[in-house]
Amino acid sequence: MKQSVSKPKPLPSISLDDVGGIQEEMKEEIMQTLSILKEPDRSLKMGIKPPKGILLYGPPGTGKTLLAQAIAKEIGATFFSTSGSGFNELFVGVGASRVRNLFQNARKHAPAVVFIDEVDALAGRRKQHGGEESEKTLTELLVQLDGGHSNDGILFIAATNRKDMLDEAFLRPGRIDFSFNVPLPDTKGRREIINIHTRNRLLAEDVMTTLGDLAESTSGFSGADLHSLFETASRRAVRNGQEIISKEDLDYALDRTILGTATRALQDQ
Ligand code: ATP
């Protein structure tokens, strides 16, 4: 038997300042959404219904999970995180009961964010999805999302790399009220992400002066790639008994990361 998929996590320590490369328009929309969520009664008086569900979509490693954690932190919500693939079961009814437990558990800890990563594994188009078990699990998810007042204080956030695969019924307003595209970062975004991931690292002078060039030359890198780049450089520095990341450490890490992204691209083909 698999473990239960829904463990409450204490308030995430990630804030919006830890997420780089969010475009201005999206930042504004997120801030607006957060202000509604923070003061639901005031919003209701003005005729604005607080959103129940948010979809974050975009390529892998662009910070969707990070953003969900930051949203939970901003609204002071307990974070329940799980992956859509954790609901795929051979036995009919098991996935559905996991979905039910997840929401029941979250309601006990409201205000709560229920975050489901890889939601396409759970809420994929019914025709393509196939199977009685998958159908039942998706139906249960829709039932839980339609929970009415029992869902007060619950914000559902789903993430996917495949928005095109999602079932129309799942995307309906009231279930998913906002969809945010989280794309690969542009140069400015990469610079912000580099700043975030070098905040707590000691860098040699000649590394610090090349961070702008690094942002320019890493087109196609995701936030996760940039994180991995500095992790690899730090590990090499430690291995060599240094306390500061040198230019050689960074160049070594860059080669490794480029190799990693190229291999991934080949596997995706
Ligand atoms: P997936 O689609 O594969 O689930 P994701 O979009 O949810 O990926 P995250 O899991 O949030 O990506 O990112 C992995 C790690 O990469 C983060 O913990 C963080 O260290 C780094 N990272 C990714 N995107 C960003 C970003 N926009 N700003 C800062 N760090 C980022």
CSV table of C-alpha atoms and ligand atoms in Angstrom, one decimal:
chain,number,residue,atom,x,y,z
A,1,MET,CA,0.0,0.0,0.0
A,2,LYS,CA,1.2,3.5,-0.8
A,3,GLN,CA,1.4,6.1,1.9
A,4,SER,CA,-1.3,8.7,2.3
A,5,VAL,CA,-0.7,11.4,-0.3
A,6,SER,CA,-1.9,14.3,1.9
A,7,LYS,CA,0.3,15.5,4.6
A,8,PRO,CA,-0.1,19.0,5.9
A,9,LYS,CA,3.1,21.1,5.8
A,10,PRO,CA,3.7,24.0,8.1
A,11,LEU,CA,3.5,27.4,6.5
A,12,PRO,CA,6.0,27.5,3.6
A,13,SER,CA,9.0,29.8,4.2
A,14,ILE,CA,9.1,30.7,0.5
A,15,SER,CA,7.8,34.2,-0.3
A,16,LEU,CA,7.2,36.0,-3.5
A,17,ASP,CA,10.7,37.5,-3.2
A,18,ASP,CA,12.1,34.0,-3.8
A,19,VAL,CA,10.4,33.7,-7.2
A,20,GLY,CA,12.3,35.5,-9.9
A,21,GLY,CA,11.3,36.3,-13.5
A,22,ILE,CA,7.6,36.8,-13.0
A,23,GLN,CA,6.5,39.2,-15.6
A,24,GLU,CA,5.0,42.5,-14.4
A,25,GLU,CA,1.5,41.9,-15.7
A,26,MET,CA,1.3,38.5,-14.0
A,27,LYS,CA,2.8,39.9,-10.8
A,28,GLU,CA,0.0,42.5,-10.8
A,29,GLU,CA,-2.6,39.9,-11.4
A,30,ILE,CA,-1.2,37.7,-8.6
A,31,MET,CA,-1.1,40.7,-6.2
A,32,GLN,CA,-4.7,41.5,-7.0
A,33,THR,CA,-5.8,37.9,-6.5
A,34,LEU,CA,-3.9,37.8,-3.2
A,35,SER,CA,-5.6,41.0,-2.0
A,36,ILE,CA,-9.0,39.4,-2.6
A,37,LEU,CA,-7.9,36.2,-0.9
A,38,LYS,CA,-6.6,38.1,2.1
A,39,GLU,CA,-9.8,40.0,2.6
A,40,PRO,CA,-12.6,37.8,1.3
A,41,ASP,CA,-15.3,39.5,3.3
A,42,ARG,CA,-14.5,42.9,2.0
A,43,SER,CA,-14.2,41.5,-1.5
A,44,LEU,CA,-17.6,39.9,-1.2
A,45,LYS,CA,-19.2,43.2,-0.1
A,46,MET,CA,-17.9,44.7,-3.3
A,47,GLY,CA,-19.4,41.8,-5.3
A,48,ILE,CA,-16.1,40.0,-5.9
A,49,LYS,CA,-16.1,36.3,-5.3
A,50,PRO,CA,-12.7,35.0,-3.9
A,51,PRO,CA,-11.1,32.6,-6.4
A,52,LYS,CA,-11.4,28.9,-5.5
A,53,GLY,CA,-8.9,27.5,-8.0
A,54,ILE,CA,-5.8,28.7,-9.8
A,55,LEU,CA,-3.9,26.9,-12.6
A,56,LEU,CA,-0.2,27.5,-13.1
A,57,TYR,CA,1.1,26.1,-16.4
A,58,GLY,CA,4.4,26.2,-18.2
A,59,PRO,CA,7.5,24.2,-18.9
A,60,PRO,CA,9.2,22.1,-16.2
A,61,GLY,CA,11.3,23.9,-13.6
A,62,THR,CA,10.0,27.4,-14.1
A,63,GLY,CA,8.9,27.9,-10.5
A,64,LYS,CA,5.2,26.8,-10.4
A,65,THR,CA,5.6,24.9,-7.1
A,66,LEU,CA,7.6,27.7,-5.7
A,67,LEU,CA,4.9,30.2,-6.7
A,68,ALA,CA,2.2,28.0,-5.1
A,69,GLN,CA,4.2,27.9,-1.9
A,70,ALA,CA,4.7,31.7,-2.0
A,71,ILE,CA,0.9,32.2,-2.5
A,72,ALA,CA,0.2,30.0,0.5
A,73,LYS,CA,2.7,31.9,2.6
A,74,GLU,CA,1.2,35.3,1.5
A,75,ILE,CA,-2.3,34.3,2.6
A,76,GLY,CA,-1.1,32.5,5.8
A,77,ALA,CA,-2.4,29.0,4.6
A,78,THR,CA,-1.2,25.5,5.5
A,79,PHE,CA,0.2,23.9,2.4
A,80,PHE,CA,-1.0,20.5,1.2
A,81,SER,CA,1.1,19.3,-1.7
A,82,THR,CA,0.9,16.2,-3.8
A,83,SER,CA,1.4,15.0,-7.3
A,84,GLY,CA,-1.4,14.0,-9.8
A,85,SER,CA,0.5,10.8,-10.5
A,86,GLY,CA,0.1,9.8,-6.9
A,87,PHE,CA,-3.6,9.1,-7.6
A,88,ASN,CA,-3.1,6.6,-10.3
A,89,GLU,CA,-4.2,3.3,-8.9
A,90,LEU,CA,-5.2,0.0,-10.4
A,91,PHE,CA,-8.0,-0.5,-7.9
A,92,VAL,CA,-11.2,1.3,-8.6
A,93,GLY,CA,-12.1,3.8,-5.9
A,94,VAL,CA,-8.7,4.2,-4.3
A,95,GLY,CA,-7.7,7.3,-6.2
A,96,ALA,CA,-11.1,8.8,-5.5
A,97,SER,CA,-10.8,8.2,-1.8
A,98,ARG,CA,-7.3,9.8,-1.8
A,99,VAL,CA,-8.8,12.9,-3.4
A,100,ARG,CA,-11.6,13.0,-0.8
A,101,ASN,CA,-9.1,12.5,2.1
A,102,LEU,CA,-6.8,15.3,0.7
A,103,PHE,CA,-9.7,17.8,0.7
A,104,GLN,CA,-11.1,16.6,4.0
A,105,ASN,CA,-7.8,16.9,5.7
A,106,ALA,CA,-7.2,20.4,4.2
A,107,ARG,CA,-10.6,21.6,5.4
A,108,LYS,CA,-9.6,20.6,8.9
A,109,HIS,CA,-6.6,22.9,8.6
A,110,ALA,CA,-8.2,25.8,6.8
A,111,PRO,CA,-7.0,28.3,5.7
A,112,ALA,CA,-5.2,25.9,3.4
A,113,VAL,CA,-3.8,25.6,0.0
A,114,VAL,CA,-4.3,22.3,-1.8
A,115,PHE,CA,-1.5,22.0,-4.4
A,116,ILE,CA,-1.6,19.3,-7.0
A,117,ASP,CA,1.5,19.2,-9.3
A,118,GLU,CA,1.3,17.3,-12.6
A,119,VAL,CA,-2.5,17.7,-12.5
A,120,ASP,CA,-2.8,16.4,-16.1
A,121,ALA,CA,-2.2,12.9,-14.6
A,122,LEU,CA,-5.4,13.3,-12.7
A,123,ALA,CA,-7.5,15.8,-14.7
A,124,GLY,CA,-6.5,14.8,-18.3
A,125,ARG,CA,-9.2,14.8,-21.0
A,126,ARG,CA,-11.6,12.0,-20.3
A,127,LYS,CA,-11.4,10.5,-23.7
A,128,GLN,CA,-7.6,10.3,-23.8
A,129,HIS,CA,-7.4,9.4,-20.1
A,130,GLY,CA,-9.3,6.2,-20.3
A,131,GLY,CA,-10.2,3.7,-17.6
A,132,GLU,CA,-12.9,3.5,-15.0
A,133,GLU,CA,-10.5,4.3,-12.2
A,134,SER,CA,-9.2,7.5,-13.8
A,135,GLU,CA,-12.8,8.5,-14.6
A,136,LYS,CA,-13.8,8.0,-10.9
A,137,THR,CA,-10.8,9.9,-9.6
A,138,LEU,CA,-11.4,12.9,-11.8
A,139,THR,CA,-15.1,12.9,-11.0
A,140,GLU,CA,-14.3,12.9,-7.3
A,141,LEU,CA,-11.9,15.9,-7.8
A,142,LEU,CA,-14.7,17.8,-9.5
A,143,VAL,CA,-17.1,17.0,-6.7
A,144,GLN,CA,-14.5,18.2,-4.1
A,145,LEU,CA,-13.9,21.4,-6.1
A,146,ASP,CA,-17.6,22.0,-6.2
A,147,GLY,CA,-17.8,21.7,-2.4
A,148,GLY,CA,-19.5,25.1,-1.9
A,149,HIS,CA,-19.2,26.7,1.5
A,150,SER,CA,-17.3,23.7,2.8
A,151,ASN,CA,-14.5,25.0,0.7
A,152,ASP,CA,-14.4,28.4,2.3
A,153,GLY,CA,-10.8,29.0,3.3
A,154,ILE,CA,-9.5,26.4,0.8
A,155,LEU,CA,-7.6,27.6,-2.2
A,156,PHE,CA,-6.9,24.9,-4.9
A,157,ILE,CA,-3.7,25.4,-7.0
A,158,ALA,CA,-2.9,23.0,-9.8
A,159,ALA,CA,0.2,23.0,-11.9
A,160,THR,CA,0.9,21.3,-15.3
A,161,ASN,CA,3.3,21.3,-18.2
A,162,ARG,CA,0.4,20.2,-20.4
A,163,LYS,CA,-2.5,22.6,-20.2
A,164,ASP,CA,-3.7,21.3,-23.5
A,165,MET,CA,-4.3,17.9,-22.0
A,166,LEU,CA,-6.7,19.1,-19.3
A,167,ASP,CA,-10.4,18.2,-19.2
A,168,GLU,CA,-12.7,21.1,-20.1
A,169,ALA,CA,-14.9,20.3,-17.1
A,170,PHE,CA,-11.9,20.7,-14.8
A,171,LEU,CA,-11.1,24.1,-16.3
A,172,ARG,CA,-14.5,25.6,-15.7
A,173,PRO,CA,-14.7,28.9,-13.8
A,174,GLY,CA,-15.7,28.1,-10.2
A,175,ARG,CA,-13.2,25.3,-10.3
A,176,ILE,CA,-10.3,27.1,-12.0
A,177,ASP,CA,-10.9,30.8,-11.9
A,178,PHE,CA,-7.4,32.0,-13.0
A,179,SER,CA,-4.8,30.5,-15.2
A,180,PHE,CA,-1.3,31.8,-15.1
A,181,ASN,CA,1.3,31.1,-17.7
A,182,VAL,CA,4.8,30.5,-16.0
A,183,PRO,CA,7.1,30.5,-19.0
A,184,LEU,CA,10.9,30.1,-19.3
A,185,PRO,CA,12.5,33.3,-18.0
A,186,ASP,CA,13.8,36.0,-20.4
A,187,THR,CA,17.2,37.7,-19.8
A,188,LYS,CA,15.8,40.0,-17.2
A,189,GLY,CA,14.1,37.1,-15.5
A,190,ARG,CA,17.2,35.0,-15.5
A,191,ARG,CA,19.1,37.9,-13.9
A,192,GLU,CA,16.6,38.1,-11.1
A,193,ILE,CA,16.7,34.3,-10.6
A,194,ILE,CA,20.5,34.4,-10.6
A,195,ASN,CA,20.4,37.1,-7.9
A,196,ILE,CA,18.1,35.0,-5.8
A,197,HIS,CA,20.3,31.9,-6.1
A,198,THR,CA,23.5,33.8,-5.4
A,199,ARG,CA,22.1,35.8,-2.4
A,200,ASN,CA,23.5,33.4,0.2
A,201,ARG,CA,26.7,32.3,-1.7
A,202,LEU,CA,30.1,33.8,-1.6
A,203,LEU,CA,31.3,34.6,-5.1
A,204,ALA,CA,34.8,35.5,-6.4
A,205,GLU,CA,35.1,39.0,-7.8
A,206,ASP,CA,35.4,37.8,-11.4
A,207,VAL,CA,32.2,35.7,-11.0
A,208,MET,CA,30.3,38.6,-9.6
A,209,THR,CA,31.2,40.8,-12.5
A,210,THR,CA,30.1,38.2,-15.1
A,211,LEU,CA,26.6,37.5,-13.7
A,212,GLY,CA,25.0,39.9,-16.2
A,213,ASP,CA,26.7,38.0,-19.1
A,214,LEU,CA,25.6,34.7,-17.6
A,215,ALA,CA,22.0,35.9,-17.7
A,216,GLU,CA,22.5,36.8,-21.4
A,217,SER,CA,24.1,33.5,-22.3
A,218,THR,CA,21.8,31.1,-20.6
A,219,SER,CA,18.8,31.5,-22.9
A,220,GLY,CA,16.5,28.4,-22.6
A,221,PHE,CA,17.6,27.8,-19.0
A,222,SER,CA,14.8,27.4,-16.5
A,223,GLY,CA,14.9,28.6,-12.9
A,224,ALA,CA,15.6,25.0,-11.9
A,225,ASP,CA,18.6,24.9,-14.3
A,226,LEU,CA,20.0,28.1,-12.8
A,227,HIS,CA,19.5,26.7,-9.3
A,228,SER,CA,21.3,23.5,-10.3
A,229,LEU,CA,24.1,25.6,-11.9
A,230,PHE,CA,24.9,27.3,-8.6
A,231,GLU,CA,24.5,24.2,-6.5
A,232,THR,CA,27.0,22.4,-8.8
A,233,ALA,CA,29.4,25.3,-8.6
A,234,SER,CA,29.1,25.4,-4.8
A,235,ARG,CA,29.6,21.6,-4.5
A,236,ARG,CA,32.8,21.8,-6.6
A,237,ALA,CA,34.1,24.7,-4.5
A,238,VAL,CA,33.5,22.8,-1.3
A,239,ARG,CA,35.1,19.6,-2.7
A,240,ASN,CA,38.2,21.7,-3.5
A,241,GLY,CA,38.3,23.1,0.0
A,242,GLN,CA,37.2,26.6,-1.0
A,243,GLU,CA,34.7,28.8,0.6
A,244,ILE,CA,34.1,31.0,-2.4
A,245,ILE,CA,32.8,30.0,-5.8
A,246,SER,CA,35.5,30.7,-8.4
A,247,LYS,CA,35.2,31.3,-12.1
A,248,GLU,CA,36.5,27.7,-12.7
A,249,ASP,CA,33.7,26.3,-10.5
A,250,LEU,CA,31.1,28.3,-12.4
A,251,ASP,CA,32.5,27.3,-15.9
A,252,TYR,CA,32.6,23.6,-14.8
A,253,ALA,CA,29.0,23.9,-13.5
A,254,LEU,CA,27.9,25.7,-16.7
A,255,ASP,CA,29.3,22.8,-18.9
A,256,ARG,CA,27.5,20.2,-16.7
A,257,THR,CA,24.2,22.1,-16.8
A,258,ILE,CA,24.4,22.7,-20.5
A,259,LEU,CA,25.0,18.9,-21.0
A,260,GLY,CA,22.1,18.2,-18.7
A,261,THR,CA,19.7,20.5,-20.6
A,262,ALA,CA,20.9,19.1,-24.0
A,263,THR,CA,20.3,15.5,-22.8
A,264,ARG,CA,16.9,16.4,-21.5
A,265,ALA,CA,16.0,18.0,-24.9
A,266,LEU,CA,17.1,14.8,-26.7
A,267,GLN,CA,15.0,12.6,-24.4
A,268,ASP,CA,12.0,14.8,-24.9
A,269,GLN,CA,12.2,14.4,-28.7
B,1,ATP,P1,7.8,21.1,-12.6
B,1,ATP,O1,6.9,21.5,-13.7
B,1,ATP,O2,8.9,20.2,-13.1
B,1,ATP,O3,7.1,20.5,-11.4
B,1,ATP,P2,8.1,23.7,-11.3
B,1,ATP,O4,7.7,24.7,-12.4
B,1,ATP,O5,7.1,23.4,-10.3
B,1,ATP,O6,8.6,22.4,-12.1
B,1,ATP,P3,9.8,24.3,-9.2
B,1,ATP,O7,9.7,22.9,-8.6
B,1,ATP,O8,9.1,25.4,-8.5
B,1,ATP,O9,9.5,24.2,-10.7
B,1,ATP,O10,11.4,24.7,-9.3
B,1,ATP,C1,12.4,23.8,-8.8
B,1,ATP,C2,13.5,24.7,-8.2
B,1,ATP,O11,14.1,25.5,-9.2
B,1,ATP,C3,13.0,25.7,-7.1
B,1,ATP,O12,12.9,25.1,-5.8
B,1,ATP,C4,14.0,26.8,-7.2
B,1,ATP,O13,15.1,26.5,-6.5
B,1,ATP,C5,14.3,26.8,-8.7
B,1,ATP,N1,13.5,27.8,-9.4
B,1,ATP,C6,12.6,27.4,-10.4
B,1,ATP,N2,12.0,28.5,-10.9
B,1,ATP,C7,12.4,29.6,-10.2
B,1,ATP,C8,12.1,31.0,-10.2
B,1,ATP,N3,11.2,31.5,-11.1
B,1,ATP,N4,12.8,31.8,-9.3
B,1,ATP,C9,13.6,31.2,-8.5
B,1,ATP,N5,14.0,30.0,-8.4
B,1,ATP,C10,13.4,29.1,-9.3
